Amino acid sequence: DIVMTQTPLSLSVTPGQPASISCKSSQSLLHSDGKTYLYWYLQKPGQSPQLLIYEVSNRFSGVPDRFSGSGSGTDFTLKISRVEAEDVGVYYCMQSIQLPPWTFGQGTKLEIK
Amino acid sequence: EVQLVESGGGLVQPGGSLRLSCAASGFTFSSYWMSWVRQAPGKGLEWVANIKQDGSEKYYVDSVKGRFTISRDNAKNSLYLQMNSLRAEDTAVYYCARDLGYYDPLAPDYWGQGTLVTVSS
């Protein structure tokens, strides 16, 4: 199975400041079709997960442009340019190049200072 | 608006069975791969299973193979998860999720609110 490792596991950010979360996979997520199957989710407190970013860097419908994704191969990053109070929650990366199973990172908890 | 509503969760004894349902609306259910993803209390997300549009392909995480069965009824816009031989470690909130992909499964895009399954004596 592909292991997804996120760092840090928690971070506390002042509103208006940037935040960055790293996700590393144990195998390359680059498929022979040229796509990279790495996704980012946010689970706000008491809510279901919501898709933020698909295929490394594409924002899903309705996701604010302060969220951006980057990376390649096995190293990926989610960045929030200016954190807002509504961004609190747990962020997960997920790979889908290998099925089964799809695997998630451990999660990174974002809090507001 | 995409809506996914899970039901069927509850308290069950170890070794028991439970059938989860997910009612879909707001999209053409028969055109999408669908998944179940679970989350143990206070823990992270774990993909459980997914199923192709016509039910011809199904995939499972190793820990549930042979015990869980994913199925769907496109006429009823419904997804199911039959869970047998339940164990304490199956205790979790189970989410139904629609998939981004069409020809191949890609990743969940829309999720239901989840239904809690508790396995305990």
mmCIF file of C-alpha atoms in Angstrom:
data_model
loop_
_atom_site.group_PDB
_atom_site.id
_atom_site.type_symbol
_atom_site.label_atom_id
_atom_site.label_comp_id
_atom_site.label_asym_id
_atom_site.label_seq_id
_atom_site.Cartn_x
_atom_site.Cartn_y
_atom_site.Cartn_z
ATOM 1 C CA ASP A 1 0.000 0.000 0.000
ATOM 2 C CA ILE A 2 1.098 3.564 -0.643
ATOM 3 C CA VAL A 3 1.807 5.392 2.596
ATOM 4 C CA MET A 4 0.936 9.081 2.756
ATOM 5 C CA THR A 5 2.836 11.127 5.341
ATOM 6 C CA GLN A 6 1.739 14.623 6.273
ATOM 7 C CA THR A 7 3.692 17.267 8.130
ATOM 8 C CA PRO A 8 3.118 18.994 10.404
ATOM 9 C CA LEU A 9 0.343 17.163 12.224
ATOM 10 C CA SER A 10 -0.872 20.428 13.694
ATOM 11 C CA LEU A 11 -0.312 24.102 13.136
ATOM 12 C CA SER A 12 -1.580 27.297 14.666
ATOM 13 C CA VAL A 13 -1.811 30.293 12.362
ATOM 14 C CA THR A 14 -2.665 33.947 12.853
ATOM 15 C CA PRO A 15 -5.506 35.135 10.604
ATOM 16 C CA GLY A 16 -4.127 36.726 7.468
ATOM 17 C CA GLN A 17 -0.899 34.768 7.620
ATOM 18 C CA PRO A 18 0.042 31.953 5.229
ATOM 19 C CA ALA A 19 0.013 28.262 6.036
ATOM 20 C CA SER A 20 1.635 25.295 4.369
ATOM 21 C CA ILE A 21 1.098 21.538 4.703
ATOM 22 C CA SER A 22 3.369 18.899 3.232
ATOM 23 C CA CYS A 23 2.334 15.477 2.004
ATOM 24 C CA LYS A 24 4.816 12.817 0.923
ATOM 25 C CA SER A 25 3.917 9.528 -0.698
ATOM 26 C CA SER A 26 5.912 6.313 -0.471
ATOM 27 C CA GLN A 27 5.624 5.844 -4.248
ATOM 28 C CA SER A 28 5.310 8.206 -7.158
ATOM 29 C CA LEU A 29 1.760 9.339 -7.850
ATOM 30 C CA LEU A 30 2.558 10.150 -11.494
ATOM 31 C CA HIS A 31 0.582 7.873 -13.788
ATOM 32 C CA SER A 32 1.592 6.823 -17.291
ATOM 33 C CA ASP A 33 -1.313 8.950 -18.551
ATOM 34 C CA GLY A 34 0.589 12.019 -17.386
ATOM 35 C CA LYS A 35 -1.729 12.832 -14.503
ATOM 36 C CA THR A 36 -0.764 12.827 -10.844
ATOM 37 C CA TYR A 37 -3.422 11.398 -8.549
ATOM 38 C CA LEU A 38 -3.069 13.505 -5.424
ATOM 39 C CA TYR A 39 -6.032 15.166 -3.709
ATOM 40 C CA TRP A 40 -6.554 17.482 -0.721
ATOM 41 C CA TYR A 41 -9.565 17.510 1.590
ATOM 42 C CA LEU A 42 -10.660 19.688 4.488
ATOM 43 C CA GLN A 43 -12.840 18.358 7.271
ATOM 44 C CA LYS A 44 -14.236 21.255 9.237
ATOM 45 C CA PRO A 45 -15.288 20.601 12.852
ATOM 46 C CA GLY A 46 -18.407 18.470 12.988
ATOM 47 C CA GLN A 47 -18.676 18.239 9.209
ATOM 48 C CA SER A 48 -17.988 15.771 6.430
ATOM 49 C CA PRO A 49 -14.805 16.116 4.401
ATOM 50 C CA GLN A 50 -14.891 18.447 1.423
ATOM 51 C CA LEU A 51 -12.706 18.289 -1.658
ATOM 52 C CA LEU A 52 -10.362 21.230 -2.035
ATOM 53 C CA ILE A 53 -7.797 20.267 -4.671
ATOM 54 C CA TYR A 54 -7.736 17.506 -7.273
ATOM 55 C CA GLU A 55 -4.796 16.200 -9.285
ATOM 56 C CA VAL A 56 -2.240 18.207 -7.309
ATOM 57 C CA SER A 57 -3.177 21.733 -8.247
ATOM 58 C CA ASN A 58 -6.756 22.073 -9.510
ATOM 59 C CA ARG A 59 -9.179 23.829 -7.205
ATOM 60 C CA PHE A 60 -12.545 22.128 -6.911
ATOM 61 C CA SER A 61 -15.753 24.025 -7.565
ATOM 62 C CA GLY A 62 -16.302 26.868 -5.104
ATOM 63 C CA VAL A 63 -12.900 26.604 -3.412
ATOM 64 C CA PRO A 64 -11.401 30.061 -2.716
ATOM 65 C CA ASP A 65 -8.273 30.973 -4.636
ATOM 66 C CA ARG A 66 -6.304 31.423 -1.402
ATOM 67 C CA PHE A 67 -5.936 27.625 -1.513
ATOM 68 C CA SER A 68 -3.308 26.266 -3.870
ATOM 69 C CA GLY A 69 -1.653 22.915 -4.413
ATOM 70 C CA SER A 70 1.701 22.074 -5.891
ATOM 71 C CA GLY A 71 4.228 19.290 -6.157
ATOM 72 C CA SER A 72 5.159 16.302 -8.224
ATOM 73 C CA GLY A 73 6.154 12.671 -7.942
ATOM 74 C CA THR A 74 6.147 11.988 -4.230
ATOM 75 C CA ASP A 75 6.259 15.475 -2.672
ATOM 76 C CA PHE A 76 3.238 17.733 -2.481
ATOM 77 C CA THR A 77 2.212 20.920 -0.707
ATOM 78 C CA LEU A 78 -1.060 22.621 0.130
ATOM 79 C CA LYS A 79 -0.755 26.342 0.734
ATOM 80 C CA ILE A 80 -3.220 28.820 2.139
ATOM 81 C CA SER A 81 -2.103 32.313 1.187
ATOM 82 C CA ARG A 82 -4.007 34.109 3.935
ATOM 83 C CA VAL A 83 -5.667 31.990 6.577
ATOM 84 C CA GLU A 84 -9.201 32.869 7.591
ATOM 85 C CA ALA A 85 -11.172 31.706 10.617
ATOM 86 C CA GLU A 86 -13.324 29.447 8.427
ATOM 87 C CA ASP A 87 -10.256 27.457 7.359
ATOM 88 C CA VAL A 88 -9.970 25.652 10.706
ATOM 89 C CA GLY A 89 -10.245 21.902 10.603
ATOM 90 C CA VAL A 90 -8.256 18.855 9.597
ATOM 91 C CA TYR A 91 -6.606 18.685 6.184
ATOM 92 C CA TYR A 92 -6.000 15.336 4.496
ATOM 93 C CA CYS A 93 -4.103 14.369 1.394
ATOM 94 C CA MET A 94 -5.149 11.270 -0.521
ATOM 95 C CA GLN A 95 -3.723 9.172 -3.341
ATOM 96 C CA SER A 96 -5.738 7.287 -5.925
ATOM 97 C CA ILE A 97 -3.067 6.043 -8.313
ATOM 98 C CA GLN A 98 -3.239 2.650 -6.628
ATOM 99 C CA LEU A 99 -6.570 0.900 -6.148
ATOM 100 C CA PRO A 100 -7.036 -0.887 -3.936
ATOM 101 C CA PRO A 101 -6.545 0.751 -1.628
ATOM 102 C CA TRP A 102 -6.869 4.498 -1.821
ATOM 103 C CA THR A 103 -4.936 5.892 1.136
ATOM 104 C CA PHE A 104 -5.086 9.105 3.129
ATOM 105 C CA GLY A 105 -2.493 10.984 5.117
ATOM 106 C CA GLN A 106 -2.868 11.112 8.909
ATOM 107 C CA GLY A 107 -4.374 14.575 8.772
ATOM 108 C CA THR A 108 -3.093 18.023 9.746
ATOM 109 C CA LYS A 109 -5.102 20.027 12.249
ATOM 110 C CA LEU A 110 -5.206 23.756 11.557
ATOM 111 C CA GLU A 111 -6.084 26.092 14.407
ATOM 112 C CA ILE A 112 -6.352 29.842 14.554
ATOM 113 C CA LYS A 113 -4.144 31.752 16.990
ATOM 114 C CA GLU B 1 -27.572 20.269 -5.546
ATOM 115 C CA VAL B 2 -25.793 16.987 -4.887
ATOM 116 C CA GLN B 3 -27.197 15.264 -1.821
ATOM 117 C CA LEU B 4 -26.102 12.015 -0.227
ATOM 118 C CA VAL B 5 -27.974 10.785 2.827
ATOM 119 C CA GLU B 6 -26.717 7.741 4.709
ATOM 120 C CA SER B 7 -28.817 5.601 7.012
ATOM 121 C CA GLY B 8 -28.727 2.245 8.724
ATOM 122 C CA GLY B 9 -26.052 2.817 11.322
ATOM 123 C CA GLY B 10 -26.428 1.801 14.935
ATOM 124 C CA LEU B 11 -25.178 -0.409 17.733
ATOM 125 C CA VAL B 12 -24.408 -4.024 16.839
ATOM 126 C CA GLN B 13 -22.698 -6.830 18.699
ATOM 127 C CA PRO B 14 -19.394 -8.273 17.522
ATOM 128 C CA GLY B 15 -20.047 -10.852 14.862
ATOM 129 C CA GLY B 16 -23.302 -9.191 13.872
ATOM 130 C CA SER B 17 -24.445 -7.644 10.610
ATOM 131 C CA LEU B 18 -25.655 -4.270 9.444
ATOM 132 C CA ARG B 19 -26.691 -2.827 6.099
ATOM 133 C CA LEU B 20 -25.965 0.795 5.350
ATOM 134 C CA SER B 21 -27.858 2.720 2.696
ATOM 135 C CA CYS B 22 -27.116 5.953 0.903
ATOM 136 C CA ALA B 23 -29.842 7.840 -0.946
ATOM 137 C CA ALA B 24 -28.513 10.038 -3.731
ATOM 138 C CA SER B 25 -30.164 13.002 -5.393
ATOM 139 C CA GLY B 26 -29.298 16.083 -7.402
ATOM 140 C CA PHE B 27 -27.226 14.236 -10.005
ATOM 141 C CA THR B 28 -27.444 11.298 -12.404
ATOM 142 C CA PHE B 29 -26.526 8.554 -9.951
ATOM 143 C CA SER B 30 -26.046 5.884 -12.622
ATOM 144 C CA SER B 31 -23.237 7.927 -14.226
ATOM 145 C CA TYR B 32 -20.872 7.936 -11.263
ATOM 146 C CA TRP B 33 -18.548 5.617 -9.407
ATOM 147 C CA MET B 34 -19.464 5.637 -5.716
ATOM 148 C CA SER B 35 -17.469 4.966 -2.556
ATOM 149 C CA TRP B 36 -17.719 4.291 1.151
ATOM 150 C CA VAL B 37 -15.142 5.917 3.420
ATOM 151 C CA ARG B 38 -15.050 5.522 7.200
ATOM 152 C CA GLN B 39 -13.643 7.408 10.148
ATOM 153 C CA ALA B 40 -13.103 5.784 13.519
ATOM 154 C CA PRO B 41 -13.832 8.049 16.514
ATOM 155 C CA GLY B 42 -11.128 10.696 16.769
ATOM 156 C CA LYS B 43 -9.151 9.149 13.908
ATOM 157 C CA GLY B 44 -8.437 9.850 10.267
ATOM 158 C CA LEU B 45 -10.149 8.813 7.056
ATOM 159 C CA GLU B 46 -10.033 5.278 5.681
ATOM 160 C CA TRP B 47 -11.344 4.320 2.238
ATOM 161 C CA VAL B 48 -13.466 1.167 2.478
ATOM 162 C CA ALA B 49 -14.848 0.285 -0.946
ATOM 163 C CA ASN B 50 -16.004 1.610 -4.286
ATOM 164 C CA ILE B 51 -18.209 0.447 -7.115
ATOM 165 C CA LYS B 52 -18.477 1.190 -10.807
ATOM 166 C CA GLN B 53 -21.535 2.746 -12.398
ATOM 167 C CA ASP B 54 -23.056 -0.587 -13.441
ATOM 168 C CA GLY B 55 -21.772 -2.553 -10.466
ATOM 169 C CA SER B 56 -19.407 -4.606 -12.618
ATOM 170 C CA GLU B 57 -16.276 -3.535 -10.733
ATOM 171 C CA LYS B 58 -15.863 -3.380 -6.980
ATOM 172 C CA TYR B 59 -12.807 -2.756 -4.837
ATOM 173 C CA TYR B 60 -12.275 -3.190 -1.100
ATOM 174 C CA VAL B 61 -9.670 -2.418 1.514
ATOM 175 C CA ASP B 62 -8.086 -5.659 2.714
ATOM 176 C CA SER B 63 -9.465 -5.363 6.245
ATOM 177 C CA VAL B 64 -13.079 -5.733 5.040
ATOM 178 C CA LYS B 65 -12.669 -8.153 2.132
ATOM 179 C CA GLY B 66 -14.920 -11.159 2.518
ATOM 180 C CA ARG B 67 -16.981 -9.423 5.209
ATOM 181 C CA PHE B 68 -18.359 -6.293 3.508
ATOM 182 C CA THR B 69 -20.195 -6.053 0.187
ATOM 183 C CA ILE B 70 -20.794 -2.844 -1.704
ATOM 184 C CA SER B 71 -23.743 -2.708 -4.071
ATOM 185 C CA ARG B 72 -26.023 -0.228 -5.771
ATOM 186 C CA ASP B 73 -29.498 0.075 -7.246
ATOM 187 C CA ASN B 74 -29.477 2.671 -9.988
ATOM 188 C CA ALA B 75 -33.251 2.524 -10.337
ATOM 189 C CA LYS B 76 -33.530 3.633 -6.711
ATOM 190 C CA ASN B 77 -30.526 6.007 -6.783
ATOM 191 C CA SER B 78 -29.129 4.120 -3.838
ATOM 192 C CA LEU B 79 -25.791 2.795 -2.645
ATOM 193 C CA TYR B 80 -25.438 0.054 -0.045
ATOM 194 C CA LEU B 81 -22.834 -1.488 2.219
ATOM 195 C CA GLN B 82 -23.641 -4.900 3.666
ATOM 196 C CA MET B 83 -21.419 -5.463 6.678
ATOM 197 C CA ASN B 84 -21.109 -8.953 8.161
ATOM 198 C CA SER B 85 -18.916 -10.452 10.880
ATOM 199 C CA LEU B 86 -18.499 -7.020 12.398
ATOM 200 C CA ARG B 87 -15.584 -6.344 14.716
ATOM 201 C CA ALA B 88 -14.896 -3.672 17.299
ATOM 202 C CA GLU B 89 -12.399 -2.093 14.915
ATOM 203 C CA ASP B 90 -15.199 -1.484 12.387
ATOM 204 C CA THR B 91 -16.648 1.123 14.741
ATOM 205 C CA ALA B 92 -16.693 4.356 12.753
ATOM 206 C CA VAL B 93 -18.719 6.967 10.972
ATOM 207 C CA TYR B 94 -19.346 5.645 7.481
ATOM 208 C CA TYR B 95 -19.536 8.192 4.668
ATOM 209 C CA CYS B 96 -21.062 7.662 1.265
ATOM 210 C CA ALA B 97 -19.278 9.629 -1.437
ATOM 211 C CA ARG B 98 -19.666 10.348 -5.124
ATOM 212 C CA ASP B 99 -16.608 10.042 -7.344
ATOM 213 C CA LEU B 100 -15.000 12.633 -9.568
ATOM 214 C CA GLY B 101 -14.223 10.132 -12.285
ATOM 215 C CA TYR B 102 -16.293 8.540 -15.030
ATOM 216 C CA TYR B 103 -14.296 5.865 -16.837
ATOM 217 C CA ASP B 104 -12.036 5.235 -13.857
ATOM 218 C CA PRO B 105 -12.489 6.061 -10.184
ATOM 219 C CA LEU B 106 -10.493 9.136 -9.200
ATOM 220 C CA ALA B 107 -11.463 10.398 -5.761
ATOM 221 C CA PRO B 108 -14.549 11.342 -3.761
ATOM 222 C CA ASP B 109 -15.894 14.793 -4.533
ATOM 223 C CA TYR B 110 -19.203 15.048 -2.655
ATOM 224 C CA TRP B 111 -19.760 13.349 0.699
ATOM 225 C CA GLY B 112 -22.793 12.548 2.797
ATOM 226 C CA GLN B 113 -23.107 13.496 6.448
ATOM 227 C CA GLY B 114 -22.204 10.002 7.610
ATOM 228 C CA THR B 115 -23.823 7.314 9.726
ATOM 229 C CA LEU B 116 -22.290 5.961 12.934
ATOM 230 C CA VAL B 117 -21.709 2.242 13.333
ATOM 231 C CA THR B 118 -20.788 1.047 16.814
ATOM 232 C CA VAL B 119 -19.684 -2.542 17.310
ATOM 233 C CA SER B 120 -19.792 -3.429 20.975
ATOM 234 C CA SER B 121 -21.191 -6.013 23.367
#
